[in-house]
Amino acid sequence: MTINEREGHHPEEIRAVPLRHPGRWVATAVVLVLVAMLVHDMVTNPRFGWGIVGQYFLSSPILHGVGVTLELTVAAMALGIALGVALAIMRLSPNPILSGASWLYIWFFRGTPVFVQILFWYAISALQPTVGLGVPFGPEFVHALSNNLVTSFIAALLGLGLNEGAYYAEIVRAGILSVDHGQVEAAQSLGMRRAQLMRKIVLPQAMRVIVPPTGNETISMLKNTSLAVAAVVGELLYQTQNIIARTYETVPLYIMASLWYLALTTVLTIGQYYVERHYARGTSYALALTPFQRVRRNLSTLRRIPFATTSAEGR
Amino acid sequence: MAGPMVRAEAVHKRYGLLEVLKGITLEVAPREVMCLLGPSGSGKSTFLRCINHLERINSGRLYVDGTLVGYEERGGRLHELPEREVCRRRTEIGMVFQRFNLFPHMTALENAVAAPVLVKKEPRAVVTERARKLLDRVGLSGKIDAYPNQLSGGQQQRVAIARALAMEPKLMLFDEPTSALDPELVGEVLDVMRQLAEEGMTMIVVTHEIGFAREVGDTLVFMDEGVVVEAGAPREVIANPREERTKAFLSKVL
Ligand SMILES: Nc1ncnc2c1ncn2[C@@H]1O[C@H](COP(=O)(O)OP(=O)(O)O)[C@@H](O)[C@H]1O
Ligand SMILES: [Mg+2]
């Protein structure tokens, strides 16, 4: 008897009686009832004021606020990333003064609340409305009178960006440390200097470790820009509160602001995926799923759990 | 008459309290192939790393092509060289590692092109042309656009050799280039090295491949516990080792 003949005994696909999961049915029922109650309340309770949400969602002060929120996010992240890379490289430097200074910076800015930092810079900008550039302790070369609006934006930018630099430094440092030391040796043996091998060899490889938390940090930053309200920056939350002060429609307007934040973070999540793909070159790691694939996969598993018998069609 | 390519005079190297090199004295002539043998931990890698100043020596003198490694002697004192100068001198010395250490985010061609463009500021087109020829010479003309993780160990090591050669070095250091390879891939790497030796490259090769040392090596140096135990013509040393330690080691690897 050959192996082929033996294979012929059970050619049909297995269709076993699926195992029943009564616990899952109960849990599913509870969740569905809760969701139904929530949706019912959201639709019928007039306090949600969906009409008002729609009315202000695309109004010009809100759109302006969204613009300022985005500007502040981009500027503070840029500052944070530049600072973070510099601090991480300093921290790993053989020079004890440089690594000590970096350690001190991170210790200080991680150890104090961002909100307090923003208030602090705002207080400074209010106290000292001129900005000077010159020799430390010596004469100033450039002397500028900053108007009130610019200083409050810069106060928020400094508060958010300097704080971000401290966190980002640790992310970059972890990325640099994840690169095999053999890479550094190979680059050195080819005559590359420290700065060159950092830029061309180490950082590009560290990006694989750095990019995913950068996405998280950017999303965090986008939401944390709402703290800039304390420095009187005209971002999304400030504009929302302005409208609330006029109309007293508190709940609908906070819902509207939340929907804006949700929409913006969703866009960032999608962007993160494509950046990660770019830095996966030359690695054998499976590519991360796109957000769409993730949603589809979650839906299909959801469908599969209560109706286990149709699992074959679930994908 | 050209002087030696490498001259070591009583080179000592310590890591903390651990003395790894305890006075290495040897010479490598231009076009010579020196094979360095010795048990694990005897300081062979450390010695190679001292030659291109990846490690600094604690005492003694080390010269490459007549120039002191890592320092400059002025007014009877040694002065440390600036990073720029240390790096310039490393460009003249190629190094091949046991674990290849190819840059994983670059293709084979990019691996070979990167350093000459970045470090020696040569035009990219010129370097690319040279790198293509080198990859062709090591038998990888079909793998130019492959990333390291798409190559076998033997192919990766040949790319690593081409990458080092793209800098046009006058000395090549090999640190157990075949030790991380599956047995059937060792030959293809040794063939490339043999060819390089025939073309007159000066080479120091740390290896456990006795056959290669006997056929390609001009001299064989046996190191143990940080000292040179025995040196001579490879056939002599392998056939009639004089020292007990050499005999014991050879009986294990042969
Ligand atoms: N960076 C280092 N710090 C401390 N000890 C080291 C370092 N590198 C090598 N050593 C020690 O030096 C000795 C010689 O190492 P190595 O030169 O790698 O030997 P080999 O290449 O002959 O096997 C070993 O005992 C090793 O543990
Ligand atoms: Mg070694």
XYZ file of C-alpha atoms and ligand atoms in Angstrom:
597
model
C 0.000 0.000 0.000
C 1.453 3.400 -0.940
C 1.083 6.572 1.006
C -1.069 8.088 -1.749
C -3.621 5.339 -1.447
C -3.852 5.834 2.266
C -4.472 9.561 1.821
C -7.571 8.750 -0.170
C -9.467 7.511 2.883
C -10.646 10.874 4.270
C -10.446 13.442 1.485
C -13.378 15.601 2.687
C -12.840 18.706 4.795
C -13.492 18.216 8.522
C -16.862 19.577 9.659
C -16.885 18.936 13.392
C -19.711 19.975 15.717
C -18.365 23.229 17.207
C -17.841 23.566 20.929
C -20.529 25.712 22.587
C -19.522 28.754 24.649
C -22.545 29.705 26.799
C -20.471 32.238 28.803
C -19.686 34.172 25.654
C -23.364 34.324 24.743
C -24.204 35.844 28.117
C -21.355 38.367 27.915
C -22.327 39.309 24.368
C -25.939 39.845 25.431
C -24.885 42.094 28.325
C -22.608 44.193 26.072
C -25.294 44.524 23.400
C -27.891 45.667 25.924
C -25.496 48.265 27.346
C -24.578 49.552 23.886
C -28.257 49.764 22.930
C -29.023 51.768 26.082
C -26.143 54.132 25.387
C -27.125 54.680 21.757
C -30.747 55.181 22.733
C -29.779 57.762 25.320
C -27.416 59.557 22.933
C -30.106 59.799 20.256
C -33.086 60.692 22.416
C -31.546 62.747 25.242
C -31.740 66.390 24.091
C -28.802 67.347 26.291
C -26.393 65.807 23.755
C -27.575 68.481 21.363
C -26.441 66.843 18.127
C -27.836 69.751 16.159
C -25.460 72.095 17.977
C -22.531 69.750 17.420
C -23.217 69.886 13.694
C -23.806 73.610 13.717
C -20.390 74.494 15.172
C -18.271 71.611 13.825
C -17.198 73.508 10.711
C -17.658 77.054 12.041
C -14.801 79.408 11.357
C -13.524 79.890 14.951
C -13.397 76.094 15.383
C -11.591 75.589 12.075
C -9.147 78.302 13.101
C -8.668 76.535 16.459
C -7.998 73.229 14.687
C -5.368 75.005 12.606
C -3.650 76.386 15.700
C -3.816 72.959 17.382
C -2.090 71.390 14.377
C 0.533 74.148 14.220
C 1.288 73.760 17.904
C 1.462 69.957 17.596
C 3.882 70.098 14.669
C 6.058 72.826 16.194
C 6.241 71.218 19.637
C 6.982 67.763 18.175
C 9.686 69.231 15.933
C 11.264 70.936 18.922
C 10.895 67.791 21.021
C 12.417 65.504 18.377
C 15.374 67.798 17.669
C 16.056 68.186 21.375
C 15.494 64.498 22.044
C 17.986 63.348 19.398
C 20.592 65.806 20.656
C 20.004 64.825 24.298
C 20.186 61.097 23.504
C 23.489 61.487 21.664
C 24.819 63.639 24.515
C 23.659 61.080 27.037
C 25.621 58.331 25.249
C 28.699 60.522 24.792
C 31.921 59.502 26.551
C 32.202 63.082 27.816
C 30.854 63.062 31.420
C 29.858 66.745 31.311
C 27.689 66.216 28.226
C 26.060 63.032 29.473
C 25.576 64.564 32.927
C 23.923 67.665 31.473
C 21.592 65.488 29.452
C 20.741 63.392 32.498
C 19.971 66.535 34.503
C 17.725 67.942 31.773
C 15.746 64.719 31.502
C 15.486 64.448 35.279
C 14.132 67.977 35.581
C 11.650 68.037 32.715
C 10.305 64.566 33.322
C 9.917 65.304 36.993
C 7.653 68.348 36.677
C 4.107 68.427 35.225
C 3.763 69.803 31.657
C 0.844 71.887 32.795
C 3.010 73.622 35.375
C 5.732 74.127 32.753
C 3.277 75.824 30.389
C 2.004 78.066 33.179
C 5.606 78.831 34.102
C 6.594 79.917 30.571
C 3.382 81.893 30.273
C 4.179 83.706 33.509
C 7.699 84.432 32.255
C 6.473 85.734 28.917
C 4.041 87.991 30.757
C 6.742 89.230 33.108
C 9.430 89.723 30.497
C 7.862 90.834 27.262
C 11.175 91.320 25.457
C 13.352 88.592 24.034
C 17.067 89.123 23.602
C 19.858 87.260 21.879
C 23.470 87.847 22.800
C 26.511 86.729 24.744
C 25.519 85.005 27.997
C 25.915 87.522 30.862
C 27.216 89.979 28.237
C 25.728 92.501 25.838
C 22.628 91.627 23.805
C 22.845 91.890 20.026
C 19.248 91.373 19.066
C 16.479 92.833 21.087
C 12.854 92.216 20.191
C 9.607 93.319 21.657
C 7.258 90.388 21.433
C 3.566 91.067 21.188
C 1.204 89.284 23.470
C -0.166 86.708 21.043
C 3.234 85.431 19.977
C 4.448 85.085 23.517
C 1.527 82.952 24.613
C 2.012 80.619 21.632
C 5.726 80.440 22.374
C 5.052 79.831 26.051
C 2.908 76.827 25.123
C 5.460 75.709 22.534
C 8.271 75.837 25.087
C 6.229 74.088 27.744
C 5.175 71.259 25.429
C 8.364 71.001 23.342
C 10.953 71.119 26.133
C 8.990 68.513 28.050
C 8.661 66.343 24.954
C 12.430 66.557 24.406
C 13.012 64.836 27.741
C 10.711 61.925 26.904
C 11.865 61.709 23.319
C 15.517 61.531 24.409
C 14.781 58.276 26.194
C 13.020 56.880 23.128
C 15.956 57.755 20.880
C 18.424 56.376 23.401
C 16.565 53.065 23.513
C 16.637 53.022 19.708
C 20.374 53.694 19.550
C 21.087 51.028 22.159
C 19.037 48.508 20.173
C 21.538 48.682 17.295
C 24.187 45.943 17.471
C 27.607 47.267 18.465
C 29.124 45.371 15.540
C 27.527 47.993 13.300
C 29.476 50.749 15.006
C 32.716 48.775 14.737
C 32.177 48.044 11.046
C 31.488 51.718 10.375
C 34.529 52.798 12.399
C 36.751 50.323 10.589
C 35.650 51.978 7.329
C 36.874 55.305 8.696
C 33.514 56.871 9.549
C 33.562 59.491 12.261
C 31.151 59.416 15.185
C 28.763 61.936 13.673
C 28.827 60.206 10.278
C 28.177 56.738 11.608
C 25.380 58.040 13.842
C 23.654 59.662 10.894
C 24.159 56.992 8.232
C 24.359 53.725 10.143
C 22.993 53.878 13.680
C 20.021 56.262 13.504
C 18.442 54.723 10.372
C 18.488 51.339 12.116
C 17.322 52.825 15.398
C 14.287 54.242 13.564
C 12.596 50.848 13.644
C 12.503 51.125 17.418
C 11.934 54.886 17.468
C 9.019 55.262 15.030
C 6.213 53.385 16.841
C 6.565 55.366 20.094
C 6.924 58.545 18.015
C 3.420 57.919 16.732
C 2.189 57.575 20.292
C 4.010 60.728 21.345
C 2.531 62.722 18.448
C -0.975 61.583 19.325
C -0.336 62.451 22.975
C 1.021 65.819 21.930
C -2.019 66.573 19.805
C -4.239 66.064 22.832
C -1.863 67.819 25.226
C -1.998 70.981 23.125
C -5.355 71.494 24.864
C -3.340 72.379 27.976
C -2.240 75.496 26.069
C -5.644 76.897 26.973
C -3.933 77.931 30.209
C -1.553 80.140 28.224
C -4.461 81.704 26.324
C -3.510 80.159 22.971
C -6.398 80.175 20.495
C -6.376 76.447 19.808
C -9.328 74.091 19.506
C -10.262 73.870 23.185
C -9.875 77.628 23.692
C -12.216 78.341 20.780
C -14.657 75.738 22.087
C -14.692 77.301 25.525
C -15.187 80.724 23.961
C -18.342 79.499 22.272
C -19.478 77.811 25.482
C -19.053 81.102 27.324
C -21.470 82.703 24.873
C -23.995 79.885 24.415
C -23.747 77.752 27.596
C -24.048 74.639 25.380
C -21.382 72.824 27.384
C -22.045 69.163 26.574
C -22.589 69.430 22.792
C -19.542 71.628 22.355
C -17.226 69.350 24.351
C -18.554 66.458 22.259
C -17.757 68.461 19.135
C -14.190 69.136 20.345
C -13.720 65.462 21.206
C -14.885 64.436 17.743
C -12.277 66.757 16.237
C -9.500 65.288 18.409
C -10.648 61.766 17.486
C -10.626 62.588 13.785
C -7.135 64.103 13.954
C -5.641 61.234 15.949
C -7.168 58.768 13.501
C -5.378 60.487 10.634
C -2.112 60.342 12.612
C -2.572 56.632 13.300
C -2.851 55.946 9.586
C 0.219 58.082 8.858
C 2.231 56.172 11.464
C 1.618 52.917 9.644
C 3.161 54.168 6.425
C 6.216 55.596 8.178
C 6.782 52.255 9.930
C 6.592 50.457 6.612
C 9.297 52.730 5.237
C 11.764 51.893 8.018
C 11.096 48.143 7.824
C 13.398 47.871 4.763
C 15.928 45.078 5.009
C 14.279 43.408 7.985
C 12.439 40.153 8.136
C 9.773 41.452 10.484
C 6.225 41.142 9.215
C 4.791 44.514 8.288
C 2.298 46.004 10.707
C -1.333 45.737 9.634
C -2.973 48.823 8.195
C -5.673 50.334 10.402
C -8.231 49.129 7.859
C -6.906 45.596 7.992
C -7.005 45.768 11.775
C -10.636 46.895 11.778
C -11.592 44.207 9.289
C -9.806 41.543 11.255
C -11.456 42.634 14.513
C -14.869 42.628 12.862
C -14.334 39.153 11.503
C -13.296 37.757 14.879
C -16.259 39.507 16.474
C -18.536 37.864 14.001
C -16.899 34.521 14.596
C -17.313 34.356 18.358
C -21.097 34.304 18.795
C -21.727 32.425 15.538
C -18.958 29.864 15.716
C -20.502 27.597 13.086
C -19.973 30.147 10.305
C -16.292 30.606 11.103
C -15.262 29.453 7.627
C -16.959 32.483 6.056
C -15.690 34.799 8.793
C -12.619 35.821 6.845
C 63.510 48.930 0.194
C 60.051 49.284 1.642
C 59.751 48.777 5.388
C 57.259 46.406 7.002
C 53.525 47.063 6.549
C 52.879 46.300 10.199
C 55.401 46.386 13.012
C 54.469 45.598 16.617
C 57.018 46.199 19.362
C 56.204 44.784 22.778
C 52.518 45.690 22.481
C 50.634 45.485 25.791
C 46.897 45.844 26.217
C 44.915 45.711 29.440
C 41.182 45.753 30.155
C 41.074 46.963 33.731
C 43.251 44.514 35.629
C 43.078 41.849 32.925
C 46.211 41.883 30.778
C 45.124 40.604 27.375
C 48.251 41.309 25.292
C 51.496 40.781 27.166
C 54.128 42.059 24.788
C 53.438 41.178 21.156
C 56.380 41.708 18.811
C 56.042 40.865 15.127
C 56.412 42.209 11.605
C 54.301 41.815 8.489
C 55.996 42.630 5.186
C 54.133 44.181 2.254
C 52.296 41.499 0.217
C 52.702 39.045 3.070
C 49.823 36.871 4.329
C 50.148 36.236 8.050
C 47.855 33.699 9.655
C 47.199 34.100 13.347
C 46.206 31.003 15.289
C 45.434 30.493 18.934
C 42.860 29.310 21.409
C 39.784 31.378 22.148
C 40.523 34.265 24.480
C 44.227 34.422 23.610
C 43.906 38.040 22.384
C 43.858 37.612 18.592
C 40.831 39.852 18.014
C 42.182 42.393 20.454
C 45.471 42.545 18.546
C 43.682 43.121 15.226
C 41.543 45.832 16.807
C 44.650 47.581 18.093
C 46.087 47.725 14.571
C 43.303 50.034 13.358
C 43.055 51.757 16.718
C 39.613 50.445 17.637
C 41.431 49.745 20.923
C 44.278 51.807 22.323
C 47.375 50.001 23.518
C 48.805 50.550 27.002
C 52.479 50.240 26.157
C 54.807 49.328 23.323
C 54.677 50.695 19.801
C 52.551 49.753 16.837
C 53.341 50.998 13.311
C 51.388 50.622 10.083
C 53.387 51.391 6.953
C 55.999 53.158 9.054
C 53.489 55.427 10.845
C 52.695 55.169 14.532
C 49.116 53.969 15.142
C 46.855 56.372 17.015
C 49.553 58.774 18.190
C 52.114 61.225 16.992
C 55.568 61.424 18.521
C 56.687 65.028 19.034
C 59.404 66.244 21.378
C 59.870 62.812 22.892
C 56.197 62.519 23.904
C 53.190 60.774 22.407
C 50.294 63.025 21.444
C 46.827 61.627 20.800
C 45.659 62.106 17.225
C 42.434 63.982 16.503
C 39.426 61.893 15.436
C 39.772 63.114 11.851
C 43.303 61.717 11.569
C 42.497 58.414 13.326
C 39.638 57.939 10.861
C 41.755 58.853 7.839
C 44.259 56.171 8.778
C 41.520 53.582 9.275
C 40.478 54.129 5.656
C 43.756 52.498 4.639
C 43.012 49.324 6.624
C 40.145 47.013 5.711
C 38.557 44.810 8.340
C 36.346 41.732 7.977
C 34.447 40.434 10.994
C 33.362 37.014 12.137
C 29.726 38.121 12.179
C 29.924 40.053 8.858
C 28.406 43.238 10.331
C 26.888 44.313 7.033
C 24.604 47.334 7.236
C 21.151 45.677 7.153
C 19.296 48.746 5.865
C 21.449 48.938 2.729
C 21.659 46.683 -0.320
C 24.901 44.864 -1.144
C 25.894 47.644 -3.531
C 24.991 50.411 -1.073
C 27.050 48.651 1.615
C 30.098 48.871 -0.624
C 29.426 52.394 -1.892
C 28.550 54.147 1.376
C 31.958 54.635 3.007
C 34.069 55.730 0.004
C 31.467 58.388 -0.821
C 30.935 59.526 2.763
C 34.469 59.254 4.098
C 36.780 59.672 1.126
C 34.441 62.084 -0.684
C 34.839 60.221 -3.953
C 32.222 60.812 -6.677
C 29.333 58.361 -6.335
C 29.481 57.277 -9.971
C 33.167 56.325 -9.703
C 32.617 54.382 -6.478
C 29.530 52.618 -7.824
C 31.486 51.448 -10.851
C 34.288 50.141 -8.621
C 31.853 48.485 -6.200
C 30.095 46.696 -9.071
C 33.419 45.303 -10.269
C 34.333 44.183 -6.751
C 30.979 42.462 -6.205
C 31.449 40.799 -9.561
C 34.924 39.657 -8.509
C 33.580 38.022 -5.329
C 30.955 36.285 -7.480
C 27.917 38.361 -6.504
C 27.106 40.353 -9.626
C 23.566 38.948 -9.465
C 22.995 40.012 -5.855
C 23.831 43.699 -6.093
C 20.371 44.872 -5.027
C 19.793 42.235 -2.349
C 19.565 43.243 1.297
C 21.837 41.320 3.711
C 18.939 39.324 5.162
C 18.265 37.971 1.677
C 21.797 36.546 1.399
C 23.400 33.390 2.777
C 26.209 33.693 5.313
C 28.850 33.028 2.675
C 27.370 35.655 0.366
C 27.180 38.168 3.197
C 30.824 37.636 4.071
C 31.823 38.124 0.437
C 29.872 41.397 0.362
C 31.713 42.384 3.527
C 35.039 41.727 1.809
C 33.957 43.764 -1.219
C 32.846 46.564 1.099
C 36.275 46.661 2.735
C 38.056 46.531 -0.642
C 35.959 49.402 -1.993
C 37.986 51.689 0.278
C 41.140 50.562 -1.595
C 43.028 49.598 1.584
C 46.682 48.649 1.662
C 46.188 46.161 4.499
C 43.342 43.753 5.226
C 42.520 42.306 8.640
C 40.323 39.194 8.810
C 38.941 38.143 12.200
C 37.783 34.532 11.886
C 35.947 35.275 8.634
C 34.604 31.736 8.240
C 33.860 30.789 11.847
C 30.186 31.767 11.680
C 29.562 29.919 8.405
C 27.956 26.578 7.694
C 30.709 24.140 6.613
C 29.607 24.034 2.975
C 29.891 27.840 2.682
C 33.428 28.150 4.051
C 35.094 27.329 0.735
C 33.572 30.188 -1.268
C 34.878 32.767 1.221
C 38.335 31.196 1.445
C 38.522 31.202 -2.379
C 37.942 34.960 -2.450
C 40.650 35.446 0.188
C 43.070 33.195 -1.669
C 42.537 35.224 -4.837
C 43.130 38.434 -2.911
C 46.383 37.030 -1.540
C 47.525 36.070 -5.030
C 46.907 39.636 -6.191
C 49.416 40.784 -3.582
C 47.238 42.173 -0.784
C 48.900 42.352 2.621
C 46.711 40.351 4.998
C 46.537 39.325 8.624
C 44.099 36.447 8.971
C 42.876 35.069 12.276
C 41.580 31.624 11.384
C 41.134 28.059 12.489
C 41.340 26.839 8.875
C 44.689 25.028 9.011
C 44.480 24.134 5.311
C 44.183 27.786 4.344
C 47.051 28.754 6.647
C 49.288 26.087 5.116
C 48.511 26.841 1.479
C 47.981 30.596 1.435
C 49.879 31.854 4.471
C 53.446 33.092 4.199
C 53.904 33.038 7.954
C 52.010 31.443 10.781
C 51.932 32.949 14.253
C 50.627 30.953 17.187
C 49.371 33.076 20.084
C 48.343 31.976 23.554
C 47.444 34.014 26.630
C 48.548 37.275 25.083
C 51.991 36.243 23.867
C 53.417 34.918 20.598
C 54.324 31.335 21.415
C 55.729 30.315 18.057
C 56.079 31.792 14.568
C 57.470 30.550 11.294
C 56.661 29.154 7.864
C 53.202 27.547 8.071
C 54.293 24.107 6.794
C 57.139 23.959 9.314
C 55.066 25.005 12.280
C 52.174 22.731 11.411
C 54.356 19.696 10.672
C 56.923 20.166 13.464
C 55.630 22.431 16.234
C 58.429 23.149 18.695
C 56.371 24.325 21.662
C 54.127 22.103 23.763
C 51.247 24.601 23.667
C 51.361 24.717 19.856
C 51.345 20.927 19.688
C 48.379 20.698 22.056
C 46.391 23.307 20.089
C 47.161 21.832 16.660
C 46.182 18.355 17.803
C 42.745 19.752 18.626
C 42.049 21.643 15.391
C 43.684 19.276 12.861
N 36.040 45.106 25.693
C 36.544 44.186 26.553
N 36.492 44.388 27.887
C 37.009 43.489 28.741
N 37.595 42.352 28.372
C 37.688 42.084 27.063
C 37.160 42.986 26.082
N 37.391 42.456 24.866
C 38.034 41.283 25.071
N 38.208 41.069 26.387
C 38.893 39.903 26.973
O 40.166 39.822 26.383
C 40.526 38.472 26.189
C 40.955 38.263 24.755
O 39.855 38.432 23.931
P 39.940 38.311 22.340
O 40.979 39.248 21.834
O 38.572 38.491 21.817
O 40.423 36.813 22.143
P 40.372 35.895 20.848
O 39.970 36.723 19.700
O 41.758 35.346 20.720
O 39.396 34.807 21.146
C 39.352 37.619 26.610
O 39.594 37.125 27.897
C 38.204 38.593 26.637
O 37.283 38.240 27.632
Mg 38.249 36.594 18.495
